Amino acid sequence: MAHGPATLADGWRAYISRWVFTTNHKDIGTLYLWFSFSMFLLGGAFAMVIRAELFQPGMQLIRPEFFNQMTTMHGLVMVFGAIMPAFVGLANWMIPLMIGAPDMALPRMNNLSFWILPFAFAILTSTLFMEGGGPNFGWTFYAPLSTTYAPESVNFFIFAIHIMGASSIMGSINIIATVMNMRAPGMTYMKMPLFVWTWVITAFLLVAVMPVLAGAVTMMLMDINFGTSFFDAAGGGDPVLFQHVFWFFGHPEVYIIILPAFGVVSQIIPTFSRKPLFGYSSMVYATAAIAFLSFIVWAHHMFTVGMPIAGELYFMYATMLIAVPTGVKVFNWITTMYKGSLTFETPMLFSIAFVILFTFGGFTGLMLSIAAADMQYHDTYFVVAHFHYVMVAGAVFSGTAAIYYWLPKWCGKMYNETMGQVQFWVAFIGFNIAFMPQHFLGLAGMPRRYADYGLQFADWNMVSSIGAFIYGGAQLMLLYNVIMTIRNGKPTTEEKTWEGAEGLEWTVPSPAPYHTFATPPELK
Amino acid sequence: MLKRAQALFLSLLSLVVLLPIAGSALAESSASQLNMPQGVTEVSQAAYDIHMIMIWVCTVIGIGVFGFMFYVMYAHRKSRGAVAENFHEHLGVELLWTIVPTIILIVMAFPATTALLKVYDTDNPDIEIKITGYQWKWQYEYLGEGVKFMSELRTSDDEVYGRAPKGEHYLREVTEPLVLPVGKKVRFLVTGNDVIHSWWVPDFGVKRDAVPGLFTAGWAKTDKPGVYVGECTELCGQGHAFMPVVVEVKEEAEYNAWLANKKAEAVEYASTIGKEWTAEELMTKGEGVYLQSCAGCHQADGNGIPGVFPAIKGSPIALGPQIGHIAVLIDGVPGSAMQSFADQLSEVNIAAVIHYQRNAWGNDVGDVTQPIDVLNYKQSK
Ligand code: HEM
Ligand SMILES: [Cu+2]
């Protein structure tokens, strides 16, 4: 290898070709991460529009029709554009480094799975400018609102979902193939870092459920354009069928989002506790148990739809069970900290906040699993609060922790610790101001996806909006911190950035060279 | 470093302290601002009870887990000179924290099951009401009584768009509430006409999805007269936030009087179908109906929204034969957002709105559509 990757010094064309044609796992990881961050900002902008409109009762800024497009696009962009690609990016960067592989197993497919994503989101976003507007039926797109009653742009939405699904499936196959075939000699399955384990399990979930999502949107496509009646009661179909199919994808999907986040936190907490992860094997089994359970609880999203009572009872019991393996994880993290030697750098702060706030979201999840109480919670702001505690304080906090944790390895520069901690506190406080009151709003009776509300909800909505703006600001600070680190950060060339860090990724120089582990490492 | 760790510890500690306080504030706040309402039925009470049990269970576990965590964060800090130990497994505790939560869950499953059985106890009602969700209003039909009406938002657009001050009952008022008697078991049969809606009255603990082609049942029985306000809780399009539910529970005598009055109205109405209406009468009535039921999509000026909702002004159907125009309203346009209005509007209202559409905004067919024409079309099918 006489020649490294093209830089700007080699001219624009060479530089652009490098990124477009790259098959290098680090380049592709970087692309995924930047793409997902830009989607995060886009989805965040939609959220700001929502919270600005909800700042006060009455319609001030936008029309209800556009409001519905904003809630829908916010959900879709955040789930499929921000969170999922962020963790695929981390997987691309870190899995080969963690298992001692020179690259991903299928590098060309890796390139393809990334490069179709921007097209999917360009198509999805362009629907906002089409006649009739973009998707306005919620990220769960229940039929028949999303079929018979949908704007015409729904066909583009379906196409975009298909592309995202294809991308996810390719990415997952790649991860499975890499982990199965490219581990360094001596890296047995039960020696793999937990992040690798959680990602393998996630990849299997993805391969299993993305086709189900594809099936759901294909049935929609048929109903809309080819006269079938899968979801149309007038033609002998059943709108409830849609919900079963959607949630058979949708519930595993929420674990697809959280499992890699578990993995990240399971890397970071031991590092800053200077102590090995407690209960490694029970962590692996708990992850597998959660993944299995995630397939058999889907109808807890449908308690009010009129299922027979036997069905309700089954789905209630099964859902309650998920609390057990989830609890095991939380206890393991805390016991890892017990009798450690703790320091609280930014990644650790985010990870601790993750444990606390995710557990809080787990508690509300447990409450939601009680069907009789869910009849009151369902489709209110209580549910909105629940899933933002698990998805934002869960997945997004852990993703942020990962950025601070591995940034020195990626770019060979150290971020500014004070700035990192300031950003943490702004995010932590903003998040709680934004979402804690939403529990109260939901319990007091405010339904979700409401463009306008009665006067009794005015106070908490205003508080929530203020918190949301603060939290939004914290993301701009994160962007600033990352850019300043890359441009002006203090160079750090040590292999091991963190005193307590363990694992193969900390045996290569910083910044990680373009090619690593061309010869497999020796495992102690 | 030490200072910072202490500050961190303190702020996190305050969070733990706040948690139980928030918990008890929840328990006490009667001003349904923070907590689930206890409501006025057995079902809502059951939901509230299990909700409070869960809150307390979670609070206790939370204090234990977070308390331990903060202790660790305080005691085992490097800045205090803590040296890491190296243990990383302990079968005993790992089994313990798998089994104990399982037992807690099994115990909680009992009250959870009892509560759910209560929700499903819909047998032997005294009164049955069919509730149909429409974009964006509710229809209530008293089964076996021949009484049926629409209940729509009464708050004006001016209030919504800030052109007029918001009233005290902003978005919590309807044209005609559902009326129920005290002390009677009422069964609700909920269904949808177009998309899925969901009929929710928090004080009854009833939330049932209104799915087209399907009936879901809920029930309520209360001894407390009063006005209870609820909402639509399934996203159903642009009017989702604007179709509240209002239920008035009355003493039995009052209820009977109300029902008798409603029945009389229905009989009187039936006699107007055969009446010959004048063009002016139809035009006035039709404009009202149009603004209520059609303008949401086709717009007040009849121009529709290009690409989404067709214009009525100058449309070939509005200018074509009367029978075709009637057919569109009665049958709807399959596969589009244009639903059938046959069950939603009376014959008189359908005739009036057709007459209006054919003769407003420069449409000048000049014919007159009578309620009897609509009835004939309906019966010919
Ligand atoms: C202890 C674990 C959990 C339990 C018992 C649980 C339970 C539930 C239940 C019963 C609902 C349905 C509420 C309703 O619509 O009425 C729900 C909604 C939801 N949960 Fe969880 N949950 C848990 C953890 C998670 C995690 C880890 C995530 C994702 C990271 C998650 C994401 C969501 C989302 C996105 C929704 C709402 C979906 C929607 O309707 O848009 N939950 N959860
Ligand atoms: Cu779920």
PDB file of C-alpha atoms in Angstrom, chain A residues 57-60 62-65 68 71-72 131-133 136-138 140 142-145 148-149 152 233 238-240 243 273-282 303-309 312-313 316-317 320-321 323-324 327-328 330-332 334-335 337-344 349 352 355-357 359-360 363-364 366-367 370-380 382 417-418 421 424-425 428 432 436 439-457 459-460 499, chain B residues 1 4-5 7-8 11-12 15 19 22 26 32-37 44 46-47 50-51 54-55 57-59 61-62 65-66 68-74 76-79 82-90 93-94 97-98 101-102 105-106 108-109 112-113 115-117 119-120 135 159-163 166-172 193-196 198 200-209 211-216 231-243 306-308 334-339:
ATOM      1  CA  PRO A  57     -53.012  26.517  22.727  1.00  0.00           C
ATOM      2  CA  GLY A  58     -54.464  27.538  19.374  1.00  0.00           C
ATOM      3  CA  MET A  59     -52.937  27.259  15.917  1.00  0.00           C
ATOM      4  CA  GLN A  60     -50.296  29.957  15.565  1.00  0.00           C
ATOM      5  CA  ILE A  62     -48.880  26.093  10.905  1.00  0.00           C
ATOM      6  CA  ARG A  63     -52.038  24.293   9.863  1.00  0.00           C
ATOM      7  CA  PRO A  64     -53.118  20.968  11.409  1.00  0.00           C
ATOM      8  CA  GLU A  65     -52.506  19.240   8.089  1.00  0.00           C
ATOM      9  CA  ASN A  68     -49.408  15.948  10.958  1.00  0.00           C
ATOM     10  CA  THR A  71     -45.000  14.526  13.428  1.00  0.00           C
ATOM     11  CA  THR A  72     -44.825  11.828  10.776  1.00  0.00           C
ATOM     12  CA  GLU A 131     -48.903  18.500  -4.281  1.00  0.00           C
ATOM     13  CA  GLY A 132     -50.977  17.304  -1.359  1.00  0.00           C
ATOM     14  CA  GLY A 133     -47.992  17.311   0.984  1.00  0.00           C
ATOM     15  CA  ASN A 136     -49.339  12.756   7.312  1.00  0.00           C
ATOM     16  CA  PHE A 137     -50.388   9.488   8.909  1.00  0.00           C
ATOM     17  CA  GLY A 138     -47.860   9.075  11.725  1.00  0.00           C
ATOM     18  CA  THR A 140     -46.848   3.983  12.425  1.00  0.00           C
ATOM     19  CA  TYR A 142     -52.029   2.888  10.164  1.00  0.00           C
ATOM     20  CA  ALA A 143     -54.288   1.947   7.265  1.00  0.00           C
ATOM     21  CA  PRO A 144     -56.707   3.144   5.963  1.00  0.00           C
ATOM     22  CA  LEU A 145     -55.435   6.638   6.824  1.00  0.00           C
ATOM     23  CA  THR A 148     -57.377   5.204   0.934  1.00  0.00           C
ATOM     24  CA  TYR A 149     -57.068   8.548   2.692  1.00  0.00           C
ATOM     25  CA  GLU A 152     -50.550  10.886  -3.397  1.00  0.00           C
ATOM     26  CA  ALA A 233     -62.986  -3.365   5.316  1.00  0.00           C
ATOM     27  CA  ASP A 238     -59.135  -5.723   7.793  1.00  0.00           C
ATOM     28  CA  PRO A 239     -57.473  -2.528   9.017  1.00  0.00           C
ATOM     29  CA  VAL A 240     -56.410  -4.368  12.168  1.00  0.00           C
ATOM     30  CA  GLN A 243     -51.471  -3.142  12.852  1.00  0.00           C
ATOM     31  CA  SER A 273     -14.929   2.008  36.480  1.00  0.00           C
ATOM     32  CA  ARG A 274     -11.521   0.453  35.712  1.00  0.00           C
ATOM     33  CA  LYS A 275     -13.093  -2.908  36.309  1.00  0.00           C
ATOM     34  CA  PRO A 276     -14.322  -5.645  33.955  1.00  0.00           C
ATOM     35  CA  LEU A 277     -17.984  -5.790  33.018  1.00  0.00           C
ATOM     36  CA  PHE A 278     -19.924  -7.630  35.686  1.00  0.00           C
ATOM     37  CA  GLY A 279     -21.837 -10.702  34.514  1.00  0.00           C
ATOM     38  CA  TYR A 280     -20.582 -10.782  30.928  1.00  0.00           C
ATOM     39  CA  SER A 281     -22.261 -14.055  30.070  1.00  0.00           C
ATOM     40  CA  SER A 282     -25.553 -13.122  31.713  1.00  0.00           C
ATOM     41  CA  PHE A 303     -54.698  -3.154  23.698  1.00  0.00           C
ATOM     42  CA  THR A 304     -57.566  -0.833  22.733  1.00  0.00           C
ATOM     43  CA  VAL A 305     -58.218  -2.317  19.334  1.00  0.00           C
ATOM     44  CA  GLY A 306     -60.714  -4.880  20.603  1.00  0.00           C
ATOM     45  CA  MET A 307     -58.760  -8.114  20.886  1.00  0.00           C
ATOM     46  CA  PRO A 308     -60.385 -11.010  22.726  1.00  0.00           C
ATOM     47  CA  ILE A 309     -59.515 -11.028  26.398  1.00  0.00           C
ATOM     48  CA  GLU A 312     -54.922  -9.255  25.871  1.00  0.00           C
ATOM     49  CA  LEU A 313     -53.908 -11.351  28.851  1.00  0.00           C
ATOM     50  CA  MET A 316     -49.817  -8.402  28.897  1.00  0.00           C
ATOM     51  CA  TYR A 317     -47.998 -11.239  30.655  1.00  0.00           C
ATOM     52  CA  MET A 320     -44.269  -7.801  31.690  1.00  0.00           C
ATOM     53  CA  LEU A 321     -41.660 -10.539  31.319  1.00  0.00           C
ATOM     54  CA  ALA A 323     -38.686  -6.353  32.509  1.00  0.00           C
ATOM     55  CA  VAL A 324     -36.689  -9.326  33.829  1.00  0.00           C
ATOM     56  CA  GLY A 327     -33.491  -5.503  34.904  1.00  0.00           C
ATOM     57  CA  VAL A 328     -30.578  -7.948  34.748  1.00  0.00           C
ATOM     58  CA  VAL A 330     -29.297  -2.564  34.722  1.00  0.00           C
ATOM     59  CA  PHE A 331     -28.151  -4.491  37.789  1.00  0.00           C
ATOM     60  CA  ASN A 332     -25.043  -5.644  35.938  1.00  0.00           C
ATOM     61  CA  ILE A 334     -24.445  -0.857  38.446  1.00  0.00           C
ATOM     62  CA  THR A 335     -22.531  -3.762  39.915  1.00  0.00           C
ATOM     63  CA  MET A 337     -19.409   0.315  38.990  1.00  0.00           C
ATOM     64  CA  TYR A 338     -19.502  -1.164  42.479  1.00  0.00           C
ATOM     65  CA  LYS A 339     -16.023  -1.268  44.026  1.00  0.00           C
ATOM     66  CA  GLY A 340     -14.539   0.200  40.888  1.00  0.00           C
ATOM     67  CA  SER A 341     -12.401   3.295  40.676  1.00  0.00           C
ATOM     68  CA  LEU A 342     -14.788   5.729  39.098  1.00  0.00           C
ATOM     69  CA  THR A 343     -14.108   8.843  37.090  1.00  0.00           C
ATOM     70  CA  PHE A 344     -16.732  10.907  35.329  1.00  0.00           C
ATOM     71  CA  LEU A 349     -21.650  10.958  32.291  1.00  0.00           C
ATOM     72  CA  ILE A 352     -24.706   6.979  33.733  1.00  0.00           C
ATOM     73  CA  VAL A 355     -28.723   3.936  32.922  1.00  0.00           C
ATOM     74  CA  ILE A 356     -30.875   6.214  35.064  1.00  0.00           C
ATOM     75  CA  LEU A 357     -33.167   7.575  32.394  1.00  0.00           C
ATOM     76  CA  THR A 359     -34.477   2.592  33.707  1.00  0.00           C
ATOM     77  CA  PHE A 360     -37.063   5.301  34.231  1.00  0.00           C
ATOM     78  CA  PHE A 363     -40.605   1.660  34.625  1.00  0.00           C
ATOM     79  CA  THR A 364     -43.140   3.473  32.489  1.00  0.00           C
ATOM     80  CA  LEU A 366     -43.838  -1.776  32.786  1.00  0.00           C
ATOM     81  CA  MET A 367     -46.787   0.440  33.656  1.00  0.00           C
ATOM     82  CA  ILE A 370     -50.637  -3.502  32.352  1.00  0.00           C
ATOM     83  CA  ALA A 371     -53.483  -3.646  29.854  1.00  0.00           C
ATOM     84  CA  ALA A 372     -56.191  -2.161  32.096  1.00  0.00           C
ATOM     85  CA  ALA A 373     -54.041   0.874  32.836  1.00  0.00           C
ATOM     86  CA  ASP A 374     -52.876   1.096  29.239  1.00  0.00           C
ATOM     87  CA  MET A 375     -56.492   1.736  28.260  1.00  0.00           C
ATOM     88  CA  GLN A 376     -55.932   5.105  29.911  1.00  0.00           C
ATOM     89  CA  TYR A 377     -52.336   5.693  28.796  1.00  0.00           C
ATOM     90  CA  HIS A 378     -52.599   4.529  25.225  1.00  0.00           C
ATOM     91  CA  ASP A 379     -52.077   7.173  22.543  1.00  0.00           C
ATOM     92  CA  THR A 380     -51.535   9.907  25.092  1.00  0.00           C
ATOM     93  CA  PHE A 382     -47.619   9.346  28.542  1.00  0.00           C
ATOM     94  CA  GLU A 417     -13.467  17.900  28.453  1.00  0.00           C
ATOM     95  CA  THR A 418     -15.086  21.025  29.898  1.00  0.00           C
ATOM     96  CA  GLN A 421     -19.382  18.141  30.291  1.00  0.00           C
ATOM     97  CA  PHE A 424     -23.858  16.857  28.821  1.00  0.00           C
ATOM     98  CA  TRP A 425     -25.540  18.956  31.470  1.00  0.00           C
ATOM     99  CA  PHE A 428     -29.524  16.190  30.474  1.00  0.00           C
ATOM    100  CA  ASN A 432     -35.851  16.172  31.418  1.00  0.00           C
ATOM    101  CA  MET A 436     -40.837  14.718  32.271  1.00  0.00           C
ATOM    102  CA  HIS A 439     -45.931  12.155  31.635  1.00  0.00           C
ATOM    103  CA  PHE A 440     -48.219  14.540  33.493  1.00  0.00           C
ATOM    104  CA  LEU A 441     -49.832  15.761  30.286  1.00  0.00           C
ATOM    105  CA  GLY A 442     -50.623  12.218  29.247  1.00  0.00           C
ATOM    106  CA  LEU A 443     -52.038  11.227  32.602  1.00  0.00           C
ATOM    107  CA  ALA A 444     -54.138  14.364  32.672  1.00  0.00           C
ATOM    108  CA  GLY A 445     -55.611  13.322  29.344  1.00  0.00           C
ATOM    109  CA  MET A 446     -53.742  14.930  26.478  1.00  0.00           C
ATOM    110  CA  PRO A 447     -53.701  12.619  23.441  1.00  0.00           C
ATOM    111  CA  ARG A 448     -50.608  12.416  21.258  1.00  0.00           C
ATOM    112  CA  ARG A 449     -50.411  13.778  17.706  1.00  0.00           C
ATOM    113  CA  TYR A 450     -52.650  16.705  18.653  1.00  0.00           C
ATOM    114  CA  ALA A 451     -52.060  19.905  16.765  1.00  0.00           C
ATOM    115  CA  ASP A 452     -53.996  21.857  19.377  1.00  0.00           C
ATOM    116  CA  TYR A 453     -55.220  21.286  22.895  1.00  0.00           C
ATOM    117  CA  GLY A 454     -57.560  22.552  25.603  1.00  0.00           C
ATOM    118  CA  LEU A 455     -56.513  25.280  28.003  1.00  0.00           C
ATOM    119  CA  GLN A 456     -55.964  22.891  30.917  1.00  0.00           C
ATOM    120  CA  PHE A 457     -52.839  21.540  29.199  1.00  0.00           C
ATOM    121  CA  ASP A 459     -48.715  25.122  31.357  1.00  0.00           C
ATOM    122  CA  TRP A 460     -46.935  21.825  30.937  1.00  0.00           C
ATOM    123  CA  GLU A 499      -6.704   4.558  31.383  1.00  0.00           C
TER     124      GLU A 499
ATOM    125  CA  MET B   1     -11.785  17.148  40.274  1.00  0.00           C
ATOM    126  CA  ARG B   4     -16.793  18.501  40.293  1.00  0.00           C
ATOM    127  CA  ALA B   5     -17.533  14.987  41.458  1.00  0.00           C
ATOM    128  CA  ALA B   7     -21.405  18.692  42.467  1.00  0.00           C
ATOM    129  CA  LEU B   8     -22.308  15.798  40.228  1.00  0.00           C
ATOM    130  CA  SER B  11     -27.332  17.062  41.607  1.00  0.00           C
ATOM    131  CA  LEU B  12     -27.956  13.398  40.993  1.00  0.00           C
ATOM    132  CA  LEU B  15     -32.980  13.727  41.433  1.00  0.00           C
ATOM    133  CA  LEU B  19     -38.538  11.135  42.533  1.00  0.00           C
ATOM    134  CA  ALA B  22     -43.015  13.611  42.604  1.00  0.00           C
ATOM    135  CA  LEU B  26     -48.928  12.458  41.995  1.00  0.00           C
ATOM    136  CA  SER B  32     -56.126  16.145  37.571  1.00  0.00           C
ATOM    137  CA  GLN B  33     -53.144  18.172  36.348  1.00  0.00           C
ATOM    138  CA  LEU B  34     -50.527  15.591  37.171  1.00  0.00           C
ATOM    139  CA  ASN B  35     -52.132  12.255  37.614  1.00  0.00           C
ATOM    140  CA  MET B  36     -54.635   9.911  36.047  1.00  0.00           C
ATOM    141  CA  PRO B  37     -58.195  10.779  37.126  1.00  0.00           C
ATOM    142  CA  SER B  44     -61.766   3.886  35.744  1.00  0.00           C
ATOM    143  CA  ALA B  46     -59.723  -0.178  38.656  1.00  0.00           C
ATOM    144  CA  ALA B  47     -57.361   1.425  36.148  1.00  0.00           C
ATOM    145  CA  ILE B  50     -53.507  -0.633  39.352  1.00  0.00           C
ATOM    146  CA  HIS B  51     -51.785   2.498  38.050  1.00  0.00           C
ATOM    147  CA  MET B  54     -47.411   0.199  39.694  1.00  0.00           C
ATOM    148  CA  ILE B  55     -46.191   3.704  40.543  1.00  0.00           C
ATOM    149  CA  VAL B  57     -43.729  -0.578  43.098  1.00  0.00           C
ATOM    150  CA  CYS B  58     -41.568   1.310  40.602  1.00  0.00           C
ATOM    151  CA  THR B  59     -40.811   4.059  43.118  1.00  0.00           C
ATOM    152  CA  ILE B  61     -37.476  -0.336  43.265  1.00  0.00           C
ATOM    153  CA  GLY B  62     -36.212   2.945  41.846  1.00  0.00           C
ATOM    154  CA  VAL B  65     -31.545   0.801  42.614  1.00  0.00           C
ATOM    155  CA  PHE B  66     -30.696   4.472  42.164  1.00  0.00           C
ATOM    156  CA  PHE B  68     -27.328   2.098  45.569  1.00  0.00           C
ATOM    157  CA  MET B  69     -25.996   3.563  42.358  1.00  0.00           C
ATOM    158  CA  PHE B  70     -25.446   7.000  43.896  1.00  0.00           C
ATOM    159  CA  TYR B  71     -23.825   5.459  46.904  1.00  0.00           C
ATOM    160  CA  VAL B  72     -21.405   3.695  44.556  1.00  0.00           C
ATOM    161  CA  MET B  73     -20.789   6.874  42.613  1.00  0.00           C
ATOM    162  CA  TYR B  74     -19.981   8.654  45.834  1.00  0.00           C
ATOM    163  CA  HIS B  76     -16.012   4.404  44.844  1.00  0.00           C
ATOM    164  CA  ARG B  77     -14.691   7.452  43.100  1.00  0.00           C
ATOM    165  CA  LYS B  78     -11.082   7.438  42.033  1.00  0.00           C
ATOM    166  CA  SER B  79     -10.742  10.934  43.445  1.00  0.00           C
ATOM    167  CA  ALA B  82     -10.862   4.056  45.469  1.00  0.00           C
ATOM    168  CA  VAL B  83      -8.907   1.196  43.968  1.00  0.00           C
ATOM    169  CA  ALA B  84     -10.746  -1.074  41.582  1.00  0.00           C
ATOM    170  CA  GLU B  85     -11.330  -4.656  42.522  1.00  0.00           C
ATOM    171  CA  ASN B  86     -11.446  -7.271  39.848  1.00  0.00           C
ATOM    172  CA  PHE B  87     -14.493  -9.470  40.459  1.00  0.00           C
ATOM    173  CA  HIS B  88     -16.862  -9.871  37.568  1.00  0.00           C
ATOM    174  CA  GLU B  89     -19.200 -12.715  38.324  1.00  0.00           C
ATOM    175  CA  HIS B  90     -21.342 -14.018  41.136  1.00  0.00           C
ATOM    176  CA  VAL B  93     -26.665 -12.423  43.075  1.00  0.00           C
ATOM    177  CA  GLU B  94     -27.231 -12.981  39.384  1.00  0.00           C
ATOM    178  CA  TRP B  97     -31.912 -10.497  40.658  1.00  0.00           C
ATOM    179  CA  THR B  98     -33.473 -12.697  38.007  1.00  0.00           C
ATOM    180  CA  PRO B 101     -38.190  -9.508  39.831  1.00  0.00           C
ATOM    181  CA  THR B 102     -39.931 -12.516  38.305  1.00  0.00           C
ATOM    182  CA  LEU B 105     -44.116  -9.599  38.354  1.00  0.00           C
ATOM    183  CA  ILE B 106     -46.090 -12.751  39.054  1.00  0.00           C
ATOM    184  CA  MET B 108     -48.504  -8.008  40.135  1.00  0.00           C
ATOM    185  CA  ALA B 109     -50.116 -10.101  37.423  1.00  0.00           C
ATOM    186  CA  ALA B 112     -53.584  -6.642  36.637  1.00  0.00           C
ATOM    187  CA  THR B 113     -55.735  -9.557  35.530  1.00  0.00           C
ATOM    188  CA  ALA B 115     -58.637  -5.130  36.497  1.00  0.00           C
ATOM    189  CA  LEU B 116     -58.666  -6.291  32.909  1.00  0.00           C
ATOM    190  CA  LEU B 117     -61.555  -8.661  33.544  1.00  0.00           C
ATOM    191  CA  VAL B 119     -62.827  -3.774  31.514  1.00  0.00           C
ATOM    192  CA  TYR B 120     -64.177  -6.711  29.548  1.00  0.00           C
ATOM    193  CA  GLN B 135     -63.771  12.491   9.952  1.00  0.00           C
ATOM    194  CA  GLU B 159     -60.891  30.905  18.437  1.00  0.00           C
ATOM    195  CA  VAL B 160     -58.555  28.278  17.031  1.00  0.00           C
ATOM    196  CA  TYR B 161     -56.741  30.712  14.773  1.00  0.00           C
ATOM    197  CA  GLY B 162     -56.478  33.462  17.344  1.00  0.00           C
ATOM    198  CA  ARG B 163     -58.964  35.843  15.724  1.00  0.00           C
ATOM    199  CA  LYS B 166     -60.536  31.430  23.511  1.00  0.00           C
ATOM    200  CA  GLY B 167     -63.567  30.486  25.554  1.00  0.00           C
ATOM    201  CA  GLU B 168     -63.444  28.628  28.846  1.00  0.00           C
ATOM    202  CA  HIS B 169     -64.422  25.367  27.160  1.00  0.00           C
ATOM    203  CA  TYR B 170     -62.001  25.735  24.270  1.00  0.00           C
ATOM    204  CA  LEU B 171     -61.965  22.441  22.295  1.00  0.00           C
ATOM    205  CA  ARG B 172     -64.074  20.811  25.009  1.00  0.00           C
ATOM    206  CA  ASN B 193     -66.885   5.015   9.146  1.00  0.00           C
ATOM    207  CA  ASP B 194     -63.783   6.139   7.281  1.00  0.00           C
ATOM    208  CA  VAL B 195     -60.434   5.852   9.049  1.00  0.00           C
ATOM    209  CA  ILE B 196     -59.681   4.575  12.543  1.00  0.00           C
ATOM    210  CA  SER B 198     -60.683   6.067  19.107  1.00  0.00           C
ATOM    211  CA  TRP B 200     -61.997   7.990  24.962  1.00  0.00           C
ATOM    212  CA  VAL B 201     -63.624   9.270  28.132  1.00  0.00           C
ATOM    213  CA  PRO B 202     -60.949   9.260  30.871  1.00  0.00           C
ATOM    214  CA  ASP B 203     -63.496   9.525  33.681  1.00  0.00           C
ATOM    215  CA  PHE B 204     -65.166   6.343  32.440  1.00  0.00           C
ATOM    216  CA  GLY B 205     -61.910   4.508  31.803  1.00  0.00           C
ATOM    217  CA  VAL B 206     -63.252   3.692  28.349  1.00  0.00           C
ATOM    218  CA  LYS B 207     -60.974   3.934  25.340  1.00  0.00           C
ATOM    219  CA  ARG B 208     -62.056   1.881  22.357  1.00  0.00           C
ATOM    220  CA  ASP B 209     -60.738   2.092  18.821  1.00  0.00           C
ATOM    221  CA  VAL B 211     -62.198   0.621  13.355  1.00  0.00           C
ATOM    222  CA  PRO B 212     -64.128   0.512  10.075  1.00  0.00           C
ATOM    223  CA  GLY B 213     -65.767  -2.871   9.664  1.00  0.00           C
ATOM    224  CA  LEU B 214     -65.341  -3.881  13.275  1.00  0.00           C
ATOM    225  CA  PHE B 215     -67.197  -3.340  16.544  1.00  0.00           C
ATOM    226  CA  THR B 216     -65.394  -2.996  19.846  1.00  0.00           C
ATOM    227  CA  GLU B 231     -61.061  12.987  23.137  1.00  0.00           C
ATOM    228  CA  CYS B 232     -60.337  11.137  19.927  1.00  0.00           C
ATOM    229  CA  THR B 233     -57.125   9.210  20.545  1.00  0.00           C
ATOM    230  CA  GLU B 234     -56.247   7.669  17.220  1.00  0.00           C
ATOM    231  CA  LEU B 235     -54.710   9.872  14.549  1.00  0.00           C
ATOM    232  CA  CYS B 236     -57.468  10.338  11.988  1.00  0.00           C
ATOM    233  CA  GLY B 237     -56.347  13.212   9.792  1.00  0.00           C
ATOM    234  CA  GLN B 238     -56.266  16.973  10.047  1.00  0.00           C
ATOM    235  CA  GLY B 239     -59.271  17.217  12.372  1.00  0.00           C
ATOM    236  CA  HIS B 240     -57.885  14.733  14.896  1.00  0.00           C
ATOM    237  CA  ALA B 241     -57.545  17.297  17.682  1.00  0.00           C
ATOM    238  CA  PHE B 242     -60.902  18.804  16.859  1.00  0.00           C
ATOM    239  CA  MET B 243     -63.430  16.063  17.592  1.00  0.00           C
ATOM    240  CA  PRO B 306     -55.734  20.956  -6.519  1.00  0.00           C
ATOM    241  CA  GLY B 307     -54.327  17.459  -6.636  1.00  0.00           C
ATOM    242  CA  VAL B 308     -55.953  16.413  -3.392  1.00  0.00           C
ATOM    243  CA  PRO B 334     -64.695   3.889  -3.577  1.00  0.00           C
ATOM    244  CA  GLY B 335     -60.955   4.062  -3.099  1.00  0.00           C
ATOM    245  CA  SER B 336     -60.947   7.761  -2.340  1.00  0.00           C
ATOM    246  CA  ALA B 337     -61.451  10.009   0.640  1.00  0.00           C
ATOM    247  CA  MET B 338     -64.984  10.738  -0.593  1.00  0.00           C
ATOM    248  CA  GLN B 339     -67.048   8.623   1.751  1.00  0.00           C
TER     249      GLN B 339
END
